[in-house]
Coordinates of C-alpha atoms in Angstrom, one line a residue:
M20 CA 35.6 35.1 -18.2
A21 CA 37.7 37.3 -20.7
Q22 CA 37.5 40.9 -20.1
A23 CA 38.9 43.7 -22.4
S24 CA 37.2 46.7 -20.9
D25 CA 35.9 47.9 -17.7
S26 CA 34.0 51.0 -19.2
I27 CA 30.9 51.8 -21.2
R28 CA 31.8 53.9 -24.1
F29 CA 29.3 56.0 -26.2
I30 CA 28.9 59.4 -27.9
L31 CA 26.8 62.0 -26.2
N32 CA 25.8 64.7 -28.6
D33 CA 29.3 65.4 -30.1
T34 CA 31.3 64.1 -27.1
E35 CA 32.9 60.8 -26.6
V36 CA 32.3 59.3 -22.9
A37 CA 33.8 56.5 -21.0
L38 CA 32.2 55.4 -18.0
S39 CA 33.8 53.0 -15.6
D40 CA 31.9 53.9 -12.4
V41 CA 28.2 52.9 -13.4
S42 CA 25.6 51.2 -11.2
P43 CA 23.6 48.5 -13.0
T44 CA 20.5 50.7 -12.1
A45 CA 21.6 53.9 -13.5
T46 CA 19.2 55.4 -16.0
L47 CA 20.1 57.6 -19.1
L48 CA 17.8 60.3 -17.7
D49 CA 19.5 60.7 -14.4
Y50 CA 23.0 60.5 -16.2
L51 CA 21.8 63.4 -18.4
R52 CA 20.2 65.6 -15.8
L53 CA 22.3 64.8 -12.8
E54 CA 25.8 64.1 -14.3
R55 CA 25.8 66.2 -17.4
R56 CA 23.2 69.0 -16.4
L57 CA 21.5 68.5 -19.7
T58 CA 18.0 69.5 -18.1
G59 CA 16.2 69.9 -21.2
T60 CA 15.2 66.1 -21.0
K61 CA 12.4 66.0 -18.4
E62 CA 11.2 63.5 -16.1
G63 CA 7.5 62.9 -16.0
C64 CA 6.2 59.4 -15.4
A65 CA 9.5 57.5 -14.8
E66 CA 7.9 54.4 -16.7
G67 CA 8.0 55.1 -20.2
D68 CA 4.4 56.5 -20.7
C69 CA 4.6 60.1 -21.0
G70 CA 7.5 60.9 -23.4
A71 CA 8.8 63.9 -21.6
C72 CA 12.3 62.2 -21.4
T73 CA 12.6 61.3 -25.1
V74 CA 16.0 61.3 -26.6
L75 CA 17.4 59.7 -29.8
V76 CA 19.7 56.9 -29.7
G77 CA 21.8 56.0 -32.8
R78 CA 23.1 52.6 -33.4
L79 CA 24.7 50.4 -35.9
S80 CA 22.1 48.1 -37.5
N81 CA 22.5 45.3 -40.0
D82 CA 19.3 43.9 -41.3
G83 CA 20.8 41.4 -43.7
E84 CA 19.5 43.3 -46.8
N85 CA 20.8 46.7 -46.7
G86 CA 24.0 45.9 -44.9
E87 CA 25.1 47.9 -41.9
R88 CA 23.8 51.2 -41.3
L89 CA 23.4 53.8 -38.6
V90 CA 19.8 54.3 -37.4
Y91 CA 18.4 56.6 -34.9
E92 CA 15.4 55.9 -32.8
S93 CA 13.4 57.7 -30.1
V94 CA 13.7 55.9 -26.6
N95 CA 12.5 56.8 -23.1
A96 CA 15.6 57.9 -21.2
C97 CA 13.8 57.2 -17.9
I98 CA 13.8 53.6 -18.4
R99 CA 17.0 53.3 -20.7
F100 CA 20.0 52.0 -18.5
V101 CA 23.4 53.6 -19.0
G102 CA 24.7 49.8 -19.1
S103 CA 22.8 49.5 -22.6
L104 CA 24.5 52.3 -24.3
N105 CA 28.0 51.0 -25.3
A106 CA 28.7 52.0 -29.1
T107 CA 25.7 54.2 -29.3
H108 CA 25.3 57.8 -30.0
I109 CA 23.0 59.7 -27.7
V110 CA 21.3 62.8 -29.0
S111 CA 19.5 65.2 -26.6
V112 CA 17.2 68.1 -27.3
E113 CA 20.3 70.5 -26.5
H114 CA 22.1 69.2 -29.8
L115 CA 19.5 70.4 -32.2
A116 CA 19.9 74.0 -32.3
A117 CA 23.0 75.6 -34.1
Q118 CA 25.7 77.2 -32.3
D119 CA 24.5 80.6 -33.3
G120 CA 21.1 79.8 -31.7
T121 CA 19.1 79.1 -35.0
L122 CA 16.5 76.7 -34.2
H123 CA 16.1 73.4 -36.1
P124 CA 13.1 73.3 -38.5
V125 CA 11.2 71.1 -36.0
Q126 CA 11.9 73.6 -33.1
Q127 CA 11.1 76.5 -35.1
A128 CA 7.8 74.9 -36.3
M129 CA 6.7 74.2 -32.7
V130 CA 7.2 77.9 -32.2
D131 CA 5.4 79.0 -35.2
F132 CA 2.3 76.9 -34.8
H133 CA 2.0 77.3 -31.2
G134 CA 2.8 73.7 -30.3
S135 CA 3.8 74.5 -26.7
Q136 CA 2.1 76.1 -23.7
C137 CA 3.6 75.0 -20.3
G138 CA 6.5 73.7 -22.1
F139 CA 7.2 70.7 -19.9
C140 CA 6.5 68.1 -22.5
T141 CA 7.8 70.1 -25.5
P142 CA 11.4 68.6 -25.5
G143 CA 10.1 65.1 -25.8
F144 CA 7.7 66.1 -28.5
V145 CA 10.6 67.8 -30.4
M146 CA 12.8 64.8 -30.2
S147 CA 9.9 62.3 -31.3
L148 CA 9.2 64.6 -34.2
Y149 CA 13.0 65.0 -35.1
G150 CA 13.3 61.2 -35.2
L151 CA 10.4 61.3 -37.7
W152 CA 11.9 64.2 -39.7
L153 CA 15.1 62.3 -40.1
T154 CA 13.3 59.2 -41.6
N155 CA 10.1 60.5 -43.4
E156 CA 10.2 63.5 -45.6
N157 CA 6.4 63.5 -46.4
P158 CA 4.6 62.0 -43.4
S159 CA 1.0 61.4 -43.3
R160 CA -1.2 62.5 -40.5
A161 CA -1.4 58.8 -39.5
A162 CA 2.4 58.6 -39.5
I163 CA 2.8 61.7 -37.3
E164 CA 0.2 60.5 -34.9
K165 CA 2.1 57.1 -34.8
A166 CA 5.4 58.9 -34.1
L167 CA 3.7 60.7 -31.2
Q168 CA 1.8 57.9 -29.6
G169 CA 4.3 57.9 -26.8
N170 CA 4.1 61.6 -26.0
L171 CA 1.5 63.1 -23.8
C172 CA 0.4 66.8 -23.5
R173 CA -2.2 68.1 -21.1
C174 CA -2.5 71.7 -22.1
T175 CA -1.6 72.5 -25.8
G176 CA -3.7 69.7 -27.4
Y177 CA -2.2 67.8 -30.3
E178 CA -3.5 69.7 -33.3
P179 CA -0.9 72.5 -33.2
I180 CA 1.7 69.9 -32.7
V181 CA 0.6 67.7 -35.8
R182 CA 0.5 71.0 -37.8
A183 CA 4.1 71.8 -36.6
A184 CA 5.1 68.2 -37.8
E185 CA 3.5 68.8 -41.3
A186 CA 5.4 72.2 -41.6
A187 CA 8.7 70.9 -40.3
A188 CA 8.6 68.1 -42.9
R189 CA 8.6 70.8 -45.7
E190 CA 11.7 72.7 -44.4
R191 CA 14.8 70.8 -45.7
P192 CA 17.8 72.9 -45.0
S193 CA 21.3 72.0 -46.2
A194 CA 22.8 69.0 -44.4
I195 CA 25.2 71.3 -42.7
F196 CA 22.4 72.7 -40.5
D197 CA 21.4 69.3 -39.2
P198 CA 23.4 67.7 -36.5
I199 CA 22.8 64.3 -37.4
T200 CA 23.0 64.6 -41.1
R201 CA 26.3 66.4 -41.3
T202 CA 28.0 64.0 -39.0
R203 CA 26.4 60.6 -40.0
E204 CA 29.6 59.3 -41.8
A205 CA 32.0 60.2 -39.0
V206 CA 29.7 59.0 -36.3
T207 CA 29.3 55.7 -38.1
A208 CA 33.1 55.4 -38.0
R209 CA 33.4 56.3 -34.4
L210 CA 30.7 53.8 -33.2
K211 CA 32.6 51.1 -35.1
A212 CA 35.6 52.0 -33.1
L213 CA 33.8 51.9 -29.8
R214 CA 32.4 48.4 -30.3
S215 CA 33.9 46.0 -27.7
T216 CA 35.0 42.5 -28.9
E217 CA 35.1 41.2 -25.3
T218 CA 32.6 41.3 -22.4
I219 CA 32.5 44.3 -20.3
V220 CA 32.4 44.1 -16.5
I221 CA 31.9 47.0 -14.2
R222 CA 31.7 46.6 -10.6
K223 CA 30.6 49.2 -8.2
G224 CA 30.8 48.2 -4.5
E225 CA 28.6 45.0 -4.4
D226 CA 26.9 45.8 -7.7
C227 CA 28.0 44.3 -11.1
L228 CA 27.2 45.4 -14.6
I229 CA 28.0 43.0 -17.4
V230 CA 27.8 43.5 -21.3
P231 CA 28.6 40.5 -23.3
A232 CA 30.1 41.0 -26.8
D233 CA 28.4 38.1 -28.3
A234 CA 26.1 35.1 -27.9
T235 CA 28.9 32.8 -26.7
G236 CA 30.0 35.4 -24.1
L237 CA 26.4 35.7 -22.9
A238 CA 26.2 31.9 -22.3
T239 CA 29.5 32.0 -20.4
V240 CA 28.2 34.8 -18.3
L241 CA 25.0 33.1 -17.4
D242 CA 26.8 29.9 -16.7
E243 CA 28.8 31.8 -14.0
H244 CA 25.9 33.9 -12.9
P245 CA 22.8 31.8 -13.4
T246 CA 20.6 34.2 -11.3
A247 CA 21.6 37.3 -13.2
T248 CA 19.0 39.7 -14.4
I249 CA 19.0 39.7 -18.3
V250 CA 18.2 43.1 -19.8
A251 CA 17.2 43.7 -23.4
G252 CA 14.8 46.6 -24.0
A253 CA 14.3 47.3 -20.2
T254 CA 10.6 48.3 -21.1
D255 CA 9.7 46.0 -18.2
V256 CA 13.0 45.7 -16.0
G257 CA 13.2 49.5 -16.2
L258 CA 9.9 49.8 -14.1
W259 CA 11.3 47.3 -11.5
V260 CA 14.0 50.0 -10.7
T261 CA 12.0 53.2 -11.1
K262 CA 8.7 52.1 -9.5
Q263 CA 9.8 49.2 -7.2
M264 CA 13.4 50.3 -6.4
R265 CA 14.5 46.7 -7.0
P266 CA 18.3 46.0 -7.3
L267 CA 19.7 44.4 -10.5
N268 CA 22.9 42.4 -9.5
P269 CA 24.2 41.3 -11.6
A270 CA 22.6 42.8 -14.6
V271 CA 23.5 41.6 -18.1
F272 CA 22.8 43.8 -21.0
I273 CA 22.2 42.1 -24.4
N274 CA 21.0 44.7 -26.7
G275 CA 24.3 44.8 -28.5
I276 CA 24.6 41.2 -29.3
A277 CA 24.5 41.0 -33.2
E278 CA 23.4 37.3 -33.2
L279 CA 20.3 38.2 -31.2
Q280 CA 19.4 41.0 -33.7
R281 CA 18.9 38.8 -36.8
I282 CA 15.8 38.4 -38.8
E283 CA 15.9 35.6 -41.4
R284 CA 13.2 34.9 -44.0
T285 CA 12.9 31.6 -45.8
E286 CA 10.0 29.7 -47.5
V287 CA 9.3 27.8 -44.4
G288 CA 9.0 30.7 -42.0
L289 CA 10.4 33.7 -40.1
T290 CA 13.3 33.4 -37.6
I291 CA 13.5 36.5 -35.2
G292 CA 16.5 37.0 -32.8
A293 CA 15.5 37.4 -29.1
G294 CA 17.1 41.0 -29.1
V295 CA 14.9 42.1 -32.2
S296 CA 12.8 45.2 -31.3
Y297 CA 9.1 45.5 -32.2
T298 CA 10.2 48.3 -34.7
A299 CA 12.8 46.2 -36.2
A300 CA 10.4 43.2 -36.6
F301 CA 7.5 45.2 -37.9
D302 CA 8.3 45.0 -41.6
A303 CA 8.9 41.2 -41.6
L304 CA 5.9 40.4 -39.5
S305 CA 3.5 42.7 -41.3
K306 CA 4.4 41.1 -44.6
A307 CA 4.1 37.6 -43.5
Y308 CA 1.1 38.1 -41.1
P309 CA -0.7 41.4 -41.7
A310 CA -2.8 41.3 -38.5
F311 CA 0.5 41.0 -36.5
G312 CA 1.6 44.4 -37.9
Q313 CA -1.6 46.1 -36.8
L314 CA -1.2 44.7 -33.5
I315 CA 2.3 46.0 -33.1
D316 CA 1.2 49.5 -33.6
R317 CA -0.9 49.3 -30.6
I318 CA 2.1 47.9 -28.2
G319 CA 3.2 51.0 -26.3
G320 CA 4.4 54.1 -28.0
E321 CA 6.9 54.5 -30.6
Q322 CA 9.7 54.8 -27.9
V323 CA 8.6 51.4 -26.3
R324 CA 8.5 49.8 -29.6
N325 CA 12.0 50.9 -30.4
M326 CA 13.3 49.5 -27.2
G327 CA 11.1 46.5 -26.2
T328 CA 12.1 43.2 -27.9
I329 CA 9.7 40.2 -28.7
G330 CA 12.3 38.0 -27.1
G331 CA 11.7 39.8 -23.8
N332 CA 8.1 39.9 -24.2
I333 CA 8.2 36.1 -24.3
A334 CA 11.0 35.6 -21.6
N335 CA 9.2 37.5 -18.8
G336 CA 6.2 35.2 -19.1
S337 CA 3.6 37.9 -18.5
P338 CA 0.0 36.8 -18.8
I339 CA -0.8 39.9 -20.6
G340 CA 2.2 39.9 -23.0
D341 CA 0.8 41.1 -26.4
S342 CA 2.9 38.9 -28.7
P343 CA 2.8 35.3 -27.2
P344 CA -1.0 34.6 -28.2
P345 CA -0.6 35.3 -31.7
L346 CA 2.7 33.6 -31.9
I347 CA 1.2 30.5 -30.3
V348 CA -1.6 30.2 -32.8
L349 CA 0.8 30.7 -35.6
G350 CA 2.8 27.7 -34.2
A351 CA 5.8 29.4 -33.1
S352 CA 8.8 27.6 -31.5
V353 CA 11.3 29.0 -29.0
S354 CA 15.1 28.3 -29.1
L355 CA 16.9 28.4 -25.8
R356 CA 20.6 28.3 -25.4
S357 CA 23.2 27.9 -22.6
K358 CA 26.7 26.9 -22.3
N359 CA 25.7 23.4 -22.3
G360 CA 23.9 23.5 -25.6
A361 CA 20.4 24.5 -27.3
R362 CA 17.0 23.2 -27.2
T363 CA 13.8 24.1 -29.1
M364 CA 10.3 23.8 -27.8
P365 CA 6.8 24.9 -28.9
L366 CA 6.2 28.4 -27.4
E367 CA 3.0 27.2 -25.8
D368 CA 5.0 24.8 -23.7
F369 CA 7.2 27.4 -22.4
F370 CA 4.7 29.0 -20.1
I371 CA 4.3 26.7 -17.2
A372 CA 2.6 28.9 -14.5
Y373 CA 2.4 32.4 -13.3
G374 CA 5.9 33.8 -13.2
K375 CA 7.4 30.5 -14.3
Q376 CA 8.8 29.5 -17.6
D377 CA 10.7 26.4 -18.9
R378 CA 14.0 28.1 -18.9
K379 CA 16.7 26.5 -16.9
P380 CA 19.4 28.1 -14.9
G381 CA 22.0 29.6 -17.3
E382 CA 19.6 29.6 -20.3
F383 CA 18.5 32.4 -22.4
V384 CA 16.0 32.9 -25.3
E385 CA 18.0 33.0 -28.5
S386 CA 15.4 33.1 -31.1
I387 CA 11.9 32.5 -32.1
F388 CA 10.8 30.6 -35.2
V389 CA 7.4 31.5 -36.8
P390 CA 6.2 29.1 -39.6
T391 CA 4.9 30.4 -42.8
L392 CA 1.0 30.9 -42.8
P393 CA -0.5 28.3 -45.1
E394 CA -2.3 29.9 -48.0
G395 CA -6.1 30.1 -47.3
D396 CA -5.8 30.2 -43.4
H397 CA -7.6 33.1 -41.7
F398 CA -5.6 34.7 -39.0
A399 CA -6.3 37.7 -36.7
A400 CA -5.3 39.2 -33.2
Y401 CA -7.2 41.6 -31.4
K402 CA -6.2 43.8 -28.4
V403 CA -8.7 45.1 -25.8
S404 CA -7.6 48.1 -23.6
K405 CA -9.0 51.1 -21.9
R406 CA -7.4 53.4 -24.4
R407 CA -6.5 52.6 -28.0
D408 CA -2.8 53.5 -27.9
E409 CA -0.1 53.0 -25.4
D410 CA -1.9 50.9 -23.0
I411 CA -1.6 47.5 -21.3
S412 CA -4.1 44.9 -22.5
A413 CA -7.1 43.9 -20.5
L414 CA -7.1 40.9 -22.9
L415 CA -5.6 39.9 -26.2
G416 CA -7.2 37.1 -28.5
A417 CA -5.6 35.4 -31.4
F418 CA -7.4 33.2 -33.9
R419 CA -6.4 31.1 -36.7
V420 CA -8.6 28.6 -38.7
S421 CA -8.6 26.8 -41.9
L422 CA -11.6 25.7 -43.8
D423 CA -12.2 22.7 -46.2
E424 CA -14.0 22.8 -49.5
D425 CA -17.3 22.3 -47.8
N426 CA -16.7 25.3 -45.6
R427 CA -16.1 23.3 -42.5
V428 CA -13.5 23.9 -40.0
R429 CA -10.4 21.9 -40.8
T430 CA -8.0 23.2 -38.1
A431 CA -8.6 25.9 -35.3
L432 CA -6.2 27.5 -33.0
V433 CA -7.3 30.1 -30.5
A434 CA -5.1 31.6 -27.6
F435 CA -5.7 34.3 -25.2
G436 CA -3.6 36.7 -23.1
G437 CA -5.3 38.1 -19.9
M438 CA -7.6 35.3 -19.3
A439 CA -5.4 32.9 -17.3
A440 CA -2.0 32.8 -15.3
T441 CA -0.2 32.5 -18.6
P442 CA -0.8 33.0 -22.4
K443 CA -3.1 30.0 -23.0
R444 CA -4.7 28.1 -25.8
A445 CA -8.5 27.7 -25.7
K446 CA -8.6 23.9 -26.5
A447 CA -12.2 23.5 -25.5
V448 CA -13.2 26.3 -28.1
E449 CA -10.8 24.6 -30.7
A450 CA -12.6 21.3 -30.1
A451 CA -16.2 22.9 -30.7
L452 CA -14.9 24.3 -33.9
I453 CA -13.0 21.6 -35.6
G454 CA -15.2 19.6 -38.1
Q455 CA -18.3 22.1 -37.7
P456 CA -19.7 24.4 -40.5
W457 CA -18.1 27.8 -40.2
S458 CA -21.2 29.6 -39.2
E459 CA -22.8 31.7 -36.5
E460 CA -24.4 28.6 -35.0
T461 CA -21.0 27.0 -34.5
I462 CA -19.5 30.4 -33.2
H463 CA -22.3 30.5 -30.6
A464 CA -21.3 26.9 -29.5
A465 CA -17.7 27.8 -29.3
Q466 CA -18.4 30.9 -27.3
A467 CA -20.0 28.8 -24.8
A468 CA -16.9 26.5 -24.6
L469 CA -14.7 29.5 -23.6
E470 CA -16.1 29.2 -20.0
S471 CA -14.5 25.7 -19.9
D472 CA -11.1 27.0 -21.0
Y473 CA -10.8 30.1 -18.7
Q474 CA -11.8 31.5 -15.4
P475 CA -10.5 35.0 -15.7
I476 CA -9.8 37.2 -12.7
T477 CA -11.0 40.6 -11.8
D478 CA -8.5 43.4 -11.4
W479 CA -8.1 47.1 -12.1
R480 CA -8.0 46.6 -16.0
A481 CA -11.2 44.7 -16.1
T482 CA -13.6 42.5 -14.3
S483 CA -13.9 38.7 -14.9
A484 CA -17.4 39.1 -16.4
Y485 CA -15.9 41.8 -18.8
R486 CA -13.1 39.6 -19.9
M487 CA -15.3 36.8 -20.7
L488 CA -17.8 38.6 -22.6
A489 CA -15.0 40.5 -24.7
A490 CA -13.4 37.2 -25.3
K491 CA -16.7 35.8 -26.7
N492 CA -17.2 38.9 -28.8
L493 CA -13.8 38.8 -30.2
L494 CA -14.4 35.3 -31.4
M495 CA -17.5 36.5 -33.1
R496 CA -15.7 39.4 -34.6
F497 CA -13.1 37.0 -36.0
F498 CA -15.9 35.0 -37.8
L499 CA -17.6 38.0 -39.2
E500 CA -14.3 39.4 -40.6
S501 CA -13.4 36.0 -42.0
T502 CA -16.7 36.1 -44.0
G503 CA -16.2 39.6 -45.4
E504 CA -17.9 41.7 -43.1
T505 CA -16.2 44.9 -42.0
V506 CA -16.5 45.4 -38.1
Q507 CA -13.7 47.7 -37.5
L508 CA -13.4 51.4 -37.8
Q509 CA -11.6 52.6 -40.9
R510 CA -9.5 55.8 -40.9
F511 CA -10.2 58.3 -43.6
E512 CA -7.8 61.2 -43.8
D513 CA -8.8 64.6 -45.1
V514 CA -7.7 65.2 -48.6
A515 CA -6.3 68.8 -49.2

């Protein structure tokens, strides 16, 4: 296996760093606090929920339309591994204030509008709002709340923080006063120079950390290490380390592989690389399948969506993963690759049993293809969870039907997560719908058929009875919405 480097190289605030003594399980949060004594970044939950550890990570992104550009995204440092940082720019809260102590507009607004009490969560809020400040000069209240979905405050309350965000947006000092704006061109050049063209391998005792430079290198690595842990966004694997204290050996970090970051749109459908984050996929999915965009907004917080990948959500095979059910009813297929070649299969066939997927040793998920939704098809996806934002699903239902000229069901695809050991189609429900009038009577019959498709379990998220009742109600909701009835809450923002 070719090896040009034995170090992870990145920029921390304004300092270039090269690390050759790194554990596969070393987190960015521990590195900042313990190694660099940058203690403004806090540890709260250690699982990507509270946002106290929020920092910005800048990376070079090429979306195929606007060319290569430097983008900054908020991430959870507590579950972001150091091994994933090659050729990135890490910005912590210490970097915002000017050298003379002048606060950044976001920081000053938090002071002016009393956005902090105990202060523990404040650095994380500041960094999330800074990320918004960089990308949105006139954010709506909804945009502010979305940016703060991944930040929790237990004493101040959110209204003063939202007011601070609104005030900060109006303050646009000269570029020289903003640390990212004034150095963007220079940092872009520096990150290009930090890219590795060969696989990085770092060994520490018995541990091994590997960063392939491209998909071919990844295939070679997995051929040599077929049991390696593949790490993309780490929104799941990160908790293996912080909560379960599991080793990752070897760990293969793939978030820097350009081939896995591609999004391609054609008349026949959308191809999404396995390394594409929810945030990066949002625009393409929202335009092609609007209900999918609404769902993505409820997956984790902004930091999780910036890190987590659709490919990872599929590859880990969780029965409560949010993206597989809608992808299944859209007819998606998954492409797998190894050193021995590539193969493609319907996504629904990828999930075999709980914790088991049709992925052979040495294979990795390379991309997902989603066919274009035929004109006239009705499609929706609904998530049920204990809280609206930043919560794991109790169940998730996805529905797609087409009707003929007599208003009878021509085709029907229904799939659920959280109702079985894998994301699974409701084939008895589909059979009860196809050929029948699109009516409440047909829906009632299909609701009864759900009990033939699923025998959900009871756990701390929901009881079996609740899951079954909610699934039946989601089917009715889909019918009502498809016939023009509004059955969901609408947001009306105050108009000044």
